[in-house]
Coordinates of C-alpha atoms and ligand atoms in Angstrom, one line a residue:
M410 CA 67.9 -73.8 -56.4
C411 CA 68.3 -70.4 -58.1
G412 CA 66.1 -67.6 -57.0
I413 CA 64.1 -65.5 -59.4
V414 CA 62.1 -62.3 -59.0
G415 CA 60.3 -60.0 -61.4
Y416 CA 58.5 -56.7 -60.8
T417 CA 56.2 -54.4 -62.8
G418 CA 54.5 -51.4 -61.3
P419 CA 54.9 -47.8 -60.1
R420 CA 57.9 -48.4 -57.8
D421 CA 61.4 -48.1 -58.9
A422 CA 62.0 -51.7 -60.0
G423 CA 65.8 -51.9 -59.3
P424 CA 65.7 -51.7 -55.5
V425 CA 62.7 -54.0 -55.4
L426 CA 64.6 -56.6 -57.3
L427 CA 67.8 -56.3 -55.3
D428 CA 65.9 -56.5 -52.1
G429 CA 64.1 -59.6 -53.5
L430 CA 67.4 -61.2 -54.5
R431 CA 68.9 -60.7 -51.0
R432 CA 65.9 -62.5 -49.6
L433 CA 66.2 -65.3 -52.2
E434 CA 70.0 -65.7 -51.9
Y435 CA 69.6 -68.8 -49.7
R436 CA 68.5 -70.6 -52.9
G437 CA 71.9 -70.1 -54.6
Y438 CA 74.7 -67.6 -54.5
D439 CA 77.1 -68.4 -57.4
S440 CA 76.1 -65.3 -59.3
A441 CA 73.5 -62.6 -59.4
G442 CA 72.0 -60.3 -62.0
I443 CA 69.2 -58.0 -62.9
A444 CA 67.7 -56.6 -66.1
L445 CA 65.5 -53.5 -66.4
V446 CA 63.7 -51.6 -69.1
T447 CA 64.6 -48.0 -68.2
E448 CA 62.5 -44.9 -68.3
D449 CA 64.1 -44.2 -71.6
G450 CA 63.1 -47.5 -73.0
D451 CA 66.6 -49.0 -73.0
L452 CA 67.4 -52.5 -71.7
F453 CA 69.8 -52.4 -68.8
V454 CA 71.6 -55.6 -67.7
E455 CA 74.1 -56.0 -64.9
K456 CA 75.3 -59.5 -63.7
R457 CA 78.2 -60.7 -61.7
A458 CA 79.7 -63.9 -60.4
G459 CA 79.5 -64.0 -56.7
K460 CA 76.9 -62.9 -54.2
V461 CA 74.2 -60.2 -54.5
A462 CA 76.6 -57.9 -52.6
V463 CA 79.1 -58.2 -55.5
L464 CA 76.3 -57.2 -57.9
T465 CA 75.3 -54.3 -55.7
D466 CA 78.9 -53.0 -55.6
A467 CA 79.1 -53.3 -59.4
L468 CA 75.9 -51.1 -59.6
G469 CA 77.7 -48.4 -57.7
G470 CA 75.2 -45.5 -57.3
G471 CA 72.4 -48.0 -58.0
P472 CA 70.6 -49.2 -61.1
P473 CA 68.8 -46.8 -63.4
T474 CA 65.2 -45.9 -62.7
A475 CA 62.8 -48.4 -64.2
G476 CA 59.2 -49.6 -63.8
V477 CA 59.8 -53.2 -64.8
G478 CA 62.6 -55.7 -64.4
L479 CA 63.7 -59.2 -63.4
G480 CA 66.5 -60.6 -61.3
H481 CA 68.2 -63.9 -60.6
T482 CA 70.5 -65.5 -58.0
R483 CA 72.2 -68.6 -59.2
W484 CA 73.2 -72.1 -58.0
A485 CA 75.2 -73.2 -61.0
T486 CA 74.3 -76.4 -62.9
H487 CA 75.3 -75.9 -66.6
G488 CA 78.3 -73.6 -66.9
R489 CA 80.7 -72.6 -64.1
P490 CA 79.9 -69.5 -62.0
S491 CA 81.1 -66.5 -64.1
D492 CA 79.9 -63.1 -65.2
L493 CA 79.1 -64.5 -68.6
N494 CA 77.1 -67.5 -67.3
A495 CA 75.2 -65.3 -64.8
H496 CA 71.5 -64.7 -65.5
P497 CA 69.7 -62.8 -67.1
H498 CA 70.4 -64.1 -70.6
S499 CA 69.4 -62.3 -73.8
D500 CA 68.5 -63.1 -77.4
C501 CA 70.5 -62.0 -80.4
S502 CA 68.6 -58.7 -80.7
G503 CA 69.2 -57.8 -77.0
R504 CA 65.5 -57.1 -76.6
I505 CA 64.5 -60.3 -74.8
T506 CA 65.9 -61.3 -71.4
V507 CA 65.2 -64.5 -69.4
V508 CA 65.9 -65.7 -65.9
H509 CA 65.5 -69.4 -65.2
N510 CA 65.5 -71.9 -62.3
G511 CA 65.7 -75.6 -63.4
I512 CA 67.5 -77.5 -66.1
V513 CA 66.6 -77.5 -69.9
E514 CA 67.5 -81.1 -70.5
N515 CA 67.5 -80.9 -74.3
F516 CA 69.5 -77.7 -74.5
R517 CA 72.4 -79.2 -76.5
E518 CA 70.1 -80.2 -79.3
L519 CA 68.2 -76.8 -79.2
R520 CA 71.5 -75.0 -79.1
D521 CA 72.8 -76.8 -82.2
E522 CA 69.5 -76.1 -84.0
L523 CA 69.6 -72.4 -83.0
V524 CA 73.2 -72.0 -84.1
A525 CA 72.5 -73.6 -87.4
G526 CA 69.6 -71.2 -87.8
G527 CA 72.0 -68.2 -87.4
H528 CA 71.7 -67.4 -83.7
T529 CA 74.8 -66.5 -81.6
L530 CA 74.8 -68.0 -78.1
R531 CA 77.4 -66.6 -75.8
S532 CA 77.2 -68.5 -72.5
E533 CA 77.7 -72.1 -71.5
T534 CA 74.2 -72.3 -69.9
D535 CA 71.2 -74.3 -70.8
T536 CA 69.0 -71.2 -70.1
E537 CA 70.2 -69.0 -73.0
V538 CA 68.4 -71.2 -75.6
V539 CA 65.1 -70.0 -74.1
A540 CA 65.8 -66.4 -75.0
H541 CA 66.6 -67.4 -78.5
L542 CA 63.5 -69.6 -78.8
V543 CA 61.3 -66.8 -77.7
E544 CA 63.1 -64.5 -80.2
D545 CA 62.2 -66.9 -83.0
A546 CA 58.6 -67.2 -81.9
Y547 CA 58.0 -63.5 -81.2
E548 CA 55.4 -61.7 -83.3
G549 CA 54.5 -58.8 -81.1
D550 CA 53.0 -60.8 -78.2
L551 CA 55.4 -61.9 -75.5
A552 CA 53.1 -64.4 -73.8
A553 CA 52.3 -66.1 -77.1
A554 CA 56.0 -66.3 -77.9
V555 CA 56.8 -67.8 -74.5
R556 CA 54.0 -70.3 -74.8
A557 CA 55.4 -71.4 -78.2
A558 CA 58.9 -71.7 -76.8
L559 CA 57.8 -73.8 -73.9
G560 CA 56.6 -76.4 -76.3
R561 CA 60.3 -77.0 -77.3
L562 CA 61.6 -77.4 -73.7
Q563 CA 62.2 -80.7 -71.9
G564 CA 63.2 -80.7 -68.3
A565 CA 62.3 -78.3 -65.4
Y566 CA 61.8 -74.6 -65.4
A567 CA 60.6 -71.6 -63.6
L568 CA 61.1 -68.8 -66.0
V569 CA 60.5 -65.0 -66.2
V570 CA 60.8 -63.4 -69.6
M571 CA 60.8 -59.6 -70.4
H572 CA 60.7 -57.8 -73.8
R573 CA 62.2 -54.3 -74.1
D574 CA 59.3 -53.3 -76.5
E575 CA 56.6 -54.3 -74.0
P576 CA 57.8 -52.4 -71.1
D577 CA 55.1 -53.0 -68.5
R578 CA 54.9 -56.7 -69.0
L579 CA 56.5 -59.9 -67.6
V580 CA 55.7 -63.5 -68.5
G581 CA 56.4 -66.3 -66.2
A582 CA 56.1 -70.1 -66.5
R583 CA 56.7 -73.1 -64.4
L584 CA 57.2 -76.8 -64.7
N585 CA 58.7 -78.8 -61.8
A586 CA 60.2 -75.6 -60.2
P587 CA 58.5 -73.1 -58.0
L588 CA 57.1 -69.8 -59.2
I589 CA 54.4 -67.6 -57.6
V590 CA 52.7 -64.4 -58.7
G591 CA 52.4 -61.5 -56.2
V592 CA 49.2 -59.5 -56.6
G593 CA 49.8 -56.0 -55.3
D594 CA 47.8 -52.8 -55.5
G595 CA 48.5 -51.6 -59.0
E596 CA 51.7 -53.7 -59.2
S597 CA 52.6 -57.3 -59.8
F598 CA 55.4 -59.6 -59.0
L599 CA 56.8 -63.0 -60.0
A600 CA 59.1 -64.9 -57.5
S601 CA 60.5 -68.2 -56.6
D602 CA 59.0 -67.9 -53.2
A603 CA 57.1 -65.4 -51.0
A604 CA 60.1 -64.3 -49.0
A605 CA 61.1 -62.1 -52.0
I606 CA 57.9 -60.1 -52.1
V607 CA 56.1 -60.4 -48.8
A608 CA 57.4 -56.9 -47.8
Y609 CA 55.2 -55.6 -50.7
T610 CA 52.2 -57.9 -50.9
K611 CA 50.9 -60.9 -49.0
R612 CA 48.5 -61.9 -51.8
V613 CA 49.9 -64.6 -54.0
I614 CA 48.9 -67.1 -56.6
F615 CA 50.8 -70.4 -56.4
L616 CA 51.3 -71.4 -60.0
A617 CA 50.8 -75.0 -60.9
D618 CA 53.0 -77.0 -63.4
G619 CA 52.2 -76.0 -66.9
D620 CA 50.9 -72.5 -65.9
V621 CA 51.9 -69.4 -67.8
A622 CA 51.5 -66.1 -65.9
D623 CA 51.2 -62.8 -67.9
I624 CA 51.6 -59.9 -65.5
R625 CA 51.2 -56.2 -65.8
P626 CA 51.0 -53.5 -63.1
G627 CA 47.2 -53.9 -62.6
S628 CA 46.6 -57.5 -63.8
A629 CA 47.8 -61.1 -63.6
V630 CA 46.4 -63.5 -66.1
V631 CA 47.2 -67.2 -65.8
T632 CA 46.8 -69.5 -68.8
D633 CA 47.8 -73.0 -69.7
R634 CA 50.4 -73.5 -72.4
S635 CA 47.7 -73.4 -75.1
G636 CA 46.6 -69.9 -73.9
A637 CA 43.3 -71.0 -72.2
V638 CA 42.7 -68.8 -69.2
L639 CA 42.8 -70.6 -65.9
D640 CA 41.1 -69.6 -62.7
R641 CA 43.8 -69.7 -60.0
P642 CA 42.9 -68.6 -56.4
I643 CA 44.7 -65.8 -54.6
D644 CA 46.1 -67.0 -51.2
E645 CA 47.2 -64.9 -48.3
I646 CA 50.7 -65.4 -46.9
Q647 CA 50.4 -65.9 -43.1
W648 CA 53.8 -64.5 -42.0
S649 CA 55.4 -61.1 -42.1
A650 CA 58.5 -59.8 -43.8
E651 CA 60.1 -59.4 -40.3
A652 CA 59.9 -63.2 -39.9
A653 CA 62.5 -63.5 -42.7
E654 CA 64.8 -60.9 -41.1
K655 CA 67.8 -61.7 -38.8
G656 CA 66.1 -59.7 -35.9
G657 CA 69.4 -58.8 -34.2
Y658 CA 71.0 -62.2 -34.4
A659 CA 74.4 -62.6 -36.0
H660 CA 73.1 -65.2 -38.4
F661 CA 69.8 -66.6 -39.5
M662 CA 70.9 -70.0 -38.3
L663 CA 71.3 -68.7 -34.8
K664 CA 68.0 -66.9 -34.9
E665 CA 66.3 -70.1 -36.2
I666 CA 67.8 -72.2 -33.5
H667 CA 66.4 -69.7 -30.9
E668 CA 63.0 -69.8 -32.6
Q669 CA 62.7 -73.6 -32.0
P670 CA 60.5 -73.4 -28.9
A671 CA 58.1 -71.1 -30.7
A672 CA 58.2 -73.3 -33.8
L673 CA 57.4 -76.4 -31.8
T674 CA 54.5 -74.6 -30.2
A675 CA 53.3 -73.6 -33.7
A676 CA 53.7 -77.1 -35.1
M677 CA 51.4 -78.5 -32.3
T678 CA 48.9 -75.7 -32.5
G679 CA 45.4 -77.2 -33.1
R680 CA 46.8 -80.7 -33.0
L681 CA 46.7 -81.6 -29.3
R682 CA 43.1 -82.0 -28.3
G683 CA 42.6 -83.0 -24.7
D684 CA 44.5 -86.2 -24.3
A685 CA 44.8 -87.1 -28.0
V686 CA 46.8 -86.0 -31.0
C687 CA 44.4 -85.1 -33.9
L688 CA 45.5 -84.0 -37.3
E689 CA 42.4 -82.9 -39.1
E690 CA 44.3 -82.8 -42.4
L691 CA 43.9 -86.6 -42.4
D692 CA 40.1 -86.6 -42.1
P693 CA 39.5 -86.6 -45.9
I694 CA 41.7 -89.8 -46.3
A695 CA 40.5 -91.5 -43.0
K696 CA 38.7 -94.3 -44.9
R697 CA 41.7 -95.1 -47.0
L698 CA 44.0 -95.0 -44.0
A699 CA 41.9 -97.8 -42.3
G700 CA 43.3 -100.3 -44.9
I701 CA 47.0 -99.6 -44.9
D702 CA 49.4 -102.5 -44.6
R703 CA 52.8 -100.8 -44.9
V704 CA 54.3 -97.3 -44.6
E705 CA 57.0 -95.9 -46.8
M706 CA 58.7 -92.6 -45.9
I707 CA 60.7 -90.7 -48.5
A708 CA 62.9 -87.6 -48.0
C709 CA 66.3 -86.1 -48.5
G710 CA 69.0 -84.8 -46.2
T711 CA 67.8 -83.5 -42.9
A712 CA 64.2 -84.4 -43.7
Y713 CA 65.3 -88.0 -44.2
Y714 CA 66.8 -88.1 -40.7
A715 CA 63.6 -86.8 -39.3
S716 CA 61.6 -89.4 -41.3
L717 CA 63.7 -92.2 -39.6
V718 CA 61.9 -91.3 -36.3
G719 CA 58.5 -91.6 -38.1
A720 CA 59.3 -94.9 -39.7
A721 CA 60.3 -96.4 -36.3
L722 CA 57.1 -95.2 -34.7
F723 CA 54.8 -96.3 -37.5
Q724 CA 56.3 -99.8 -37.3
E725 CA 56.0 -99.9 -33.5
W726 CA 52.6 -98.3 -33.1
L727 CA 50.8 -99.7 -36.2
G728 CA 52.5 -103.1 -36.2
V729 CA 53.0 -102.9 -40.0
P730 CA 56.3 -102.8 -42.0
A731 CA 57.5 -99.2 -42.2
R732 CA 60.8 -97.8 -43.4
S733 CA 62.3 -94.6 -44.7
T734 CA 64.3 -94.4 -47.9
V735 CA 66.4 -91.5 -49.3
A736 CA 64.1 -90.2 -52.1
S737 CA 66.8 -90.1 -54.8
E738 CA 67.3 -93.9 -54.3
F739 CA 63.7 -94.8 -53.9
R740 CA 62.9 -95.0 -57.6
Y741 CA 65.8 -97.3 -58.4
S742 CA 64.4 -100.1 -56.2
P743 CA 60.8 -99.2 -55.5
P744 CA 59.1 -101.4 -52.9
P745 CA 55.8 -103.1 -53.7
I746 CA 53.3 -100.2 -53.6
D747 CA 49.6 -100.3 -54.0
A748 CA 46.5 -98.7 -52.6
R749 CA 47.2 -100.1 -49.1
T750 CA 50.6 -98.4 -48.9
L751 CA 50.9 -95.1 -47.0
V752 CA 53.7 -93.0 -48.5
I753 CA 54.8 -90.0 -46.5
A754 CA 57.0 -87.4 -48.3
V755 CA 58.9 -85.2 -45.8
T756 CA 60.2 -82.0 -47.3
Q757 CA 60.7 -78.6 -45.7
S758 CA 60.6 -76.7 -49.0
G759 CA 58.1 -78.9 -50.7
E760 CA 60.2 -78.4 -53.9
T761 CA 62.9 -81.0 -53.6
A762 CA 63.0 -82.6 -57.0
D763 CA 64.1 -86.1 -55.8
T764 CA 61.3 -86.2 -53.2
I765 CA 58.7 -85.0 -55.6
A766 CA 59.7 -87.6 -58.2
A767 CA 59.5 -90.4 -55.6
A768 CA 56.1 -89.2 -54.4
R769 CA 54.8 -89.1 -58.0
L770 CA 56.0 -92.6 -58.6
A771 CA 54.2 -93.7 -55.5
G772 CA 51.0 -91.9 -56.4
D773 CA 51.1 -93.4 -59.9
R774 CA 51.2 -96.8 -58.4
G775 CA 48.1 -96.1 -56.3
A776 CA 49.6 -95.3 -52.9
I777 CA 48.0 -92.9 -50.4
V778 CA 50.5 -90.0 -50.5
V779 CA 50.8 -87.6 -47.5
A780 CA 53.1 -84.6 -47.7
L781 CA 54.7 -83.2 -44.6
T782 CA 56.1 -79.8 -45.6
N783 CA 56.7 -76.3 -44.3
T784 CA 55.6 -74.6 -47.6
V785 CA 51.9 -74.0 -48.3
G786 CA 51.3 -74.1 -52.1
S787 CA 54.5 -76.0 -52.8
A788 CA 54.8 -78.7 -55.5
I789 CA 54.7 -81.6 -53.1
T790 CA 51.2 -80.6 -52.0
R791 CA 50.0 -81.3 -55.6
E792 CA 51.4 -84.8 -55.5
S793 CA 49.7 -85.7 -52.3
H794 CA 46.2 -86.7 -51.1
A795 CA 46.7 -84.8 -47.9
S796 CA 49.2 -82.2 -46.7
V797 CA 50.3 -81.7 -43.1
F798 CA 52.2 -78.4 -42.6
L799 CA 55.0 -77.8 -40.2
Q800 CA 53.8 -74.3 -39.3
A801 CA 57.4 -73.5 -38.4
G802 CA 57.5 -70.1 -40.3
P803 CA 60.1 -69.2 -42.9
E804 CA 63.6 -70.8 -42.6
V805 CA 66.3 -68.8 -44.3
A806 CA 69.6 -70.4 -43.3
V807 CA 70.7 -73.1 -45.7
A808 CA 71.3 -75.4 -42.7
A809 CA 68.0 -76.6 -41.5
T810 CA 67.3 -76.3 -37.7
K811 CA 63.8 -75.4 -36.7
T812 CA 62.4 -77.4 -39.6
F813 CA 64.2 -80.5 -38.4
V814 CA 62.7 -80.3 -34.9
T815 CA 59.3 -79.6 -36.2
Q816 CA 59.5 -82.4 -38.7
V817 CA 60.3 -84.8 -36.0
A818 CA 57.5 -83.5 -33.8
T819 CA 55.1 -83.7 -36.7
V820 CA 56.0 -87.2 -37.9
V821 CA 55.5 -88.3 -34.3
M822 CA 52.1 -86.7 -34.2
L823 CA 51.3 -88.2 -37.6
A824 CA 52.2 -91.7 -36.5
A825 CA 50.3 -91.3 -33.3
D826 CA 47.2 -90.0 -35.1
V827 CA 47.1 -92.7 -37.7
A828 CA 47.7 -95.4 -34.9
R829 CA 44.8 -93.9 -32.9
R830 CA 42.5 -93.8 -35.9
L831 CA 43.3 -97.5 -36.5
G832 CA 42.6 -98.3 -32.8
R833 CA 46.2 -99.3 -32.2
L834 CA 47.4 -96.6 -29.9
P835 CA 46.1 -97.1 -26.3
A836 CA 44.5 -94.0 -24.9
E837 CA 47.0 -94.0 -22.1
K838 CA 50.0 -93.9 -24.5
D839 CA 48.3 -91.0 -26.4
R840 CA 47.8 -89.1 -23.2
E841 CA 51.4 -89.6 -22.2
L842 CA 52.6 -88.5 -25.6
V843 CA 50.4 -85.3 -25.5
E844 CA 51.8 -84.4 -22.1
A845 CA 55.4 -84.9 -23.3
L846 CA 54.7 -82.9 -26.4
R847 CA 53.3 -80.0 -24.4
R848 CA 56.5 -79.9 -22.3
L849 CA 58.7 -79.8 -25.3
P850 CA 58.8 -76.1 -26.1
S851 CA 59.9 -75.1 -22.6
Q852 CA 62.4 -77.9 -22.5
A853 CA 63.8 -76.8 -25.8
A854 CA 64.1 -73.2 -24.4
R855 CA 65.9 -74.5 -21.4
T856 CA 68.4 -76.3 -23.6
I857 CA 69.0 -73.2 -25.7
E858 CA 69.7 -71.2 -22.6
K859 CA 72.9 -73.2 -22.3
A860 CA 74.2 -71.7 -25.6
A861 CA 77.1 -69.8 -23.9
S862 CA 78.6 -73.0 -22.3
I863 CA 78.1 -74.8 -25.6
E864 CA 80.1 -72.0 -27.3
E865 CA 82.8 -72.4 -24.8
V866 CA 83.0 -76.1 -25.4
A867 CA 83.0 -75.6 -29.2
G868 CA 86.0 -73.4 -28.8
R869 CA 87.9 -76.3 -27.4
Y870 CA 86.8 -78.7 -30.2
A871 CA 86.9 -76.3 -33.2
S872 CA 90.3 -77.3 -34.4
A873 CA 89.6 -81.0 -34.5
A874 CA 90.5 -82.8 -37.7
G875 CA 87.1 -84.4 -37.9
Y876 CA 84.3 -85.8 -35.8
M877 CA 82.6 -89.1 -35.2
Y878 CA 78.9 -88.8 -34.2
I879 CA 77.2 -91.9 -32.8
G880 CA 73.7 -92.8 -31.6
R881 CA 71.4 -95.7 -31.3
S882 CA 67.6 -96.0 -31.8
F883 CA 66.1 -92.4 -31.6
G884 CA 69.6 -91.1 -30.8
Y885 CA 70.8 -92.2 -34.3
P886 CA 68.9 -89.6 -36.3
A887 CA 70.2 -86.9 -33.9
A888 CA 73.7 -88.1 -34.5
L889 CA 73.2 -88.1 -38.3
E890 CA 71.8 -84.6 -38.2
G891 CA 74.5 -83.3 -35.8
A892 CA 77.2 -84.6 -38.2
L893 CA 75.4 -83.1 -41.2
K894 CA 75.3 -79.7 -39.5
I895 CA 79.1 -79.8 -39.0
K896 CA 79.8 -80.8 -42.5
E897 CA 77.5 -78.2 -44.1
I898 CA 78.7 -75.2 -42.3
S899 CA 82.2 -75.8 -41.0
Y900 CA 83.5 -77.9 -44.0
L901 CA 84.9 -80.4 -41.7
H902 CA 84.5 -84.1 -42.1
A903 CA 82.0 -85.6 -39.7
E904 CA 80.6 -89.1 -39.7
G905 CA 77.2 -89.9 -38.4
Y906 CA 77.1 -93.5 -37.5
A907 CA 74.9 -96.1 -35.8
A908 CA 76.8 -96.6 -32.6
G909 CA 76.8 -100.4 -32.9
E910 CA 78.5 -100.1 -36.3
L911 CA 81.5 -98.1 -34.9
K912 CA 83.4 -101.3 -34.2
H913 CA 82.8 -102.6 -37.7
G914 CA 85.1 -100.1 -39.3
P915 CA 84.9 -96.4 -38.5
I916 CA 86.5 -96.8 -35.1
S917 CA 89.8 -96.7 -36.9
L918 CA 89.3 -93.0 -37.6
L919 CA 89.3 -92.2 -33.8
D920 CA 92.4 -90.6 -32.2
P921 CA 93.0 -87.5 -30.1
E922 CA 92.3 -85.3 -33.1
V923 CA 89.0 -86.9 -33.9
P924 CA 86.5 -86.5 -31.0
L925 CA 83.6 -88.9 -30.5
V926 CA 80.3 -87.1 -30.1
A927 CA 77.8 -89.5 -28.5
V928 CA 74.1 -89.1 -28.2
A929 CA 73.7 -90.8 -24.9
T930 CA 70.3 -89.6 -23.6
R931 CA 68.2 -91.8 -21.3
S932 CA 66.8 -94.7 -23.3
A933 CA 66.4 -98.5 -23.5
V934 CA 69.7 -98.6 -25.4
Y935 CA 71.6 -96.4 -23.0
E936 CA 73.9 -99.1 -21.6
K937 CA 74.9 -100.3 -25.1
L938 CA 75.6 -96.8 -26.1
I939 CA 77.8 -96.3 -23.1
S940 CA 79.8 -99.4 -24.2
N941 CA 80.4 -97.8 -27.6
L942 CA 81.4 -94.6 -25.9
M943 CA 84.0 -96.5 -23.9
E944 CA 85.3 -98.1 -27.0
G945 CA 86.1 -94.6 -28.3
K946 CA 87.5 -93.4 -25.0
A947 CA 89.9 -96.4 -25.1
R948 CA 91.2 -95.1 -28.4
D949 CA 92.2 -91.8 -26.8
A950 CA 89.4 -89.9 -28.5
R951 CA 87.9 -87.0 -26.5
V952 CA 84.3 -87.8 -25.8
L953 CA 81.6 -85.2 -26.0
A954 CA 78.2 -86.6 -24.8
V955 CA 74.7 -85.4 -25.1
A956 CA 73.1 -86.7 -21.9
T957 CA 69.9 -86.4 -19.9
E958 CA 70.0 -84.1 -16.8
G959 CA 70.6 -86.1 -13.7
D960 CA 72.8 -88.8 -15.3
T961 CA 75.6 -89.1 -12.8
Q962 CA 77.4 -91.9 -14.7
I963 CA 78.1 -90.0 -17.9
E964 CA 80.0 -87.2 -16.1
R965 CA 82.7 -89.7 -15.2
L966 CA 83.0 -91.1 -18.7
A967 CA 82.8 -88.2 -21.0
T968 CA 85.3 -85.3 -21.5
D969 CA 82.4 -82.8 -21.9
V970 CA 78.7 -83.1 -21.6
F971 CA 75.8 -81.2 -23.1
W972 CA 72.8 -81.6 -20.8
V973 CA 69.2 -81.9 -22.1
P974 CA 65.9 -82.4 -20.1
D975 CA 64.3 -85.9 -20.0
T976 CA 61.4 -86.7 -22.3
L977 CA 59.8 -89.7 -24.0
E978 CA 62.3 -91.6 -26.2
P979 CA 60.8 -90.7 -29.6
L980 CA 61.0 -87.0 -28.7
S981 CA 64.5 -87.2 -27.4
T982 CA 65.8 -86.7 -30.9
I983 CA 64.4 -83.2 -30.8
L984 CA 66.1 -82.2 -27.5
A985 CA 69.4 -84.0 -28.3
V986 CA 69.9 -82.3 -31.6
I987 CA 69.6 -78.7 -30.2
P988 CA 73.1 -78.7 -28.5
L989 CA 74.5 -80.3 -31.6
Q990 CA 73.1 -77.5 -33.8
L991 CA 74.6 -74.9 -31.4
F992 CA 77.9 -76.8 -31.3
A993 CA 78.1 -76.9 -35.1
Y994 CA 77.1 -73.2 -35.3
Y995 CA 79.9 -72.1 -32.9
V996 CA 82.5 -74.4 -34.5
A997 CA 81.7 -72.8 -37.9
V998 CA 81.8 -69.3 -36.5
K999 CA 85.2 -70.0 -34.8
R1000 CA 86.5 -71.3 -38.1
G1001 CA 85.3 -68.1 -39.9
R1002 CA 82.8 -69.9 -42.1
D1003 CA 79.9 -68.3 -44.0
V1004 CA 77.3 -69.9 -41.7
D1005 CA 74.1 -68.9 -43.5
Q1006 CA 75.4 -69.5 -47.0
P1007 CA 77.9 -72.3 -46.9
R1008 CA 79.8 -73.0 -50.1
N1009 CA 78.4 -75.2 -52.8
L1010 CA 74.9 -75.5 -51.2
A1011 CA 71.5 -74.2 -51.8
K1012 CA 68.5 -74.5 -49.6
S1013 CA 66.0 -75.7 -52.1
V1014 CA 67.3 -78.4 -54.3
T1015 CA 65.1 -78.5 -57.4
V1016 CA 67.3 -80.6 -59.6
E1017 CA 67.7 -84.4 -59.4
Ligands
AGP2238 C1 69.7 -79.4 -44.3 O1 70.5 -78.7 -43.5 C2 70.0 -79.3 -45.7 N1 69.9 -78.0 -46.2 C3 69.4 -80.4 -46.7 O2 69.9 -81.6 -46.2 C4 67.9 -80.4 -46.8 O3 67.3 -80.9 -45.6 C5 67.5 -81.3 -48.0 O4 68.0 -80.7 -49.1 C6 66.0 -81.6 -48.1 O5 65.3 -80.4 -48.2 P1 63.7 -80.3 -48.1 O6 63.4 -80.6 -46.7 O7 63.4 -78.9 -48.5 O8 63.2 -81.4 -49.1

């Protein structure tokens, strides 16, 4: 939520910042702005409501030449999207500028205090108080002033601060919002994530909560808030700048759908050993896992749907109670948690505030916390005793696709490995699972090859008034995810429902304008699902089914069918969702939507 980037070094800072903002735009696109200290020592600020392209247009021939600067792309929280509320924000003197991701929860009280002290605050944002607090604390050392100001803030922040009179220096700080330092050759960066800077350096420091980074062209010093120097390791980013480019596809979402076979292969790399699933990330907690008597999964959105597959398998294979709860609700009715509870936090970004808060609560109560994330160095990894990475590569489109299928594959592997370690997964079942997992990437590729026919079907359904998605058992998470994709990118109403619940209310929504999308792949609940499908058909709804190749019955019942290869039931969620992703994509394209940056959304949700 909000992307921030800062640069100091020999390059021309303006183009570096604009390039970084374009790559961070998936984090928010309500407004964009940059601030630079120019070669003449002046502070230059340009900021506009709207996307980075609006800012670039406003800059006309480009920003003035500068060696240092900061930039921001916003997902609005406090204050509507406008030029005035766009970041960066400045102090009264106009010498200090700040960009911020997060929420300063006590900003009203700070604002009143600053106004009473003679400051003039111009915007409606919470962020602006930071510039004025730094102004009050400034005595010639920007890092010291930032550290002093931080002591006044409550809430969450990733901040970058610049002072016109210290023109080679930026100071960054983080608390419950992501910020990394990029360590270049004679140049330094600060950014919300590596995508913004990986074209310039792959060497990064993942800042921890409470860290303050003081960067200059040839140095990066990390301290705590008292100023004590900390020894933070430099990590190497494992993917290239090209991985975060569209690579010839019309949209990132389409590219990421096509990357799914490769992402599945990557997610399994090193984890299928002979006939068994082995996640060595669990080795350090193996002793504690031996005593677990319940499993709680926590996640939001798409990650929550993936976690439903995991909860079902933990319960089936381990024989202990297992469930998944939306992270934002978990805290209001926390289950009994103790040292025998395994809590699994599923989050692509690793920065989702609700998921982090729930994981922290679980950790505080003594649970074993395992993070399942795509983001090395992310906040969730610090709340966890073990981290299992999706290895899916960067996902740029706001609508998750390849991270959903790799989340499902990884929770399946996680459940299998824990069950094997506890002696509850028969070797035969493990072998069968490994074989099915190995077939998945080519089966996913075969499904994606049918994109053209899915596009054609989408053309016939794109003008629907809404959609009803149903599924049972492992088809249910696929139905939920398929409906979410439609909602997110085409702005059409879509319900994802447990098929058996259809008759308990939502069936009244069905008519010729509201198609029924049924996940009807081969399973133990197939016949019951077919009954639900028939209930829809009897209400004149067009029926679009996702079915297993070779199913001769479904062709007679459904109006249109998306075919997927056969696989084990727990893995069917992965193959069933692929045509639904493509369907949602083509419906959105046909309706002229902004597929990669749908309205009101941001990819990484760092506010609660
Ligand atoms: C998925 O398309 C959405 N962008 C959203 O539901 C997302 O999955 C959710 O915000 C959780 O994000 P996370 O996996 O990064 O925690």
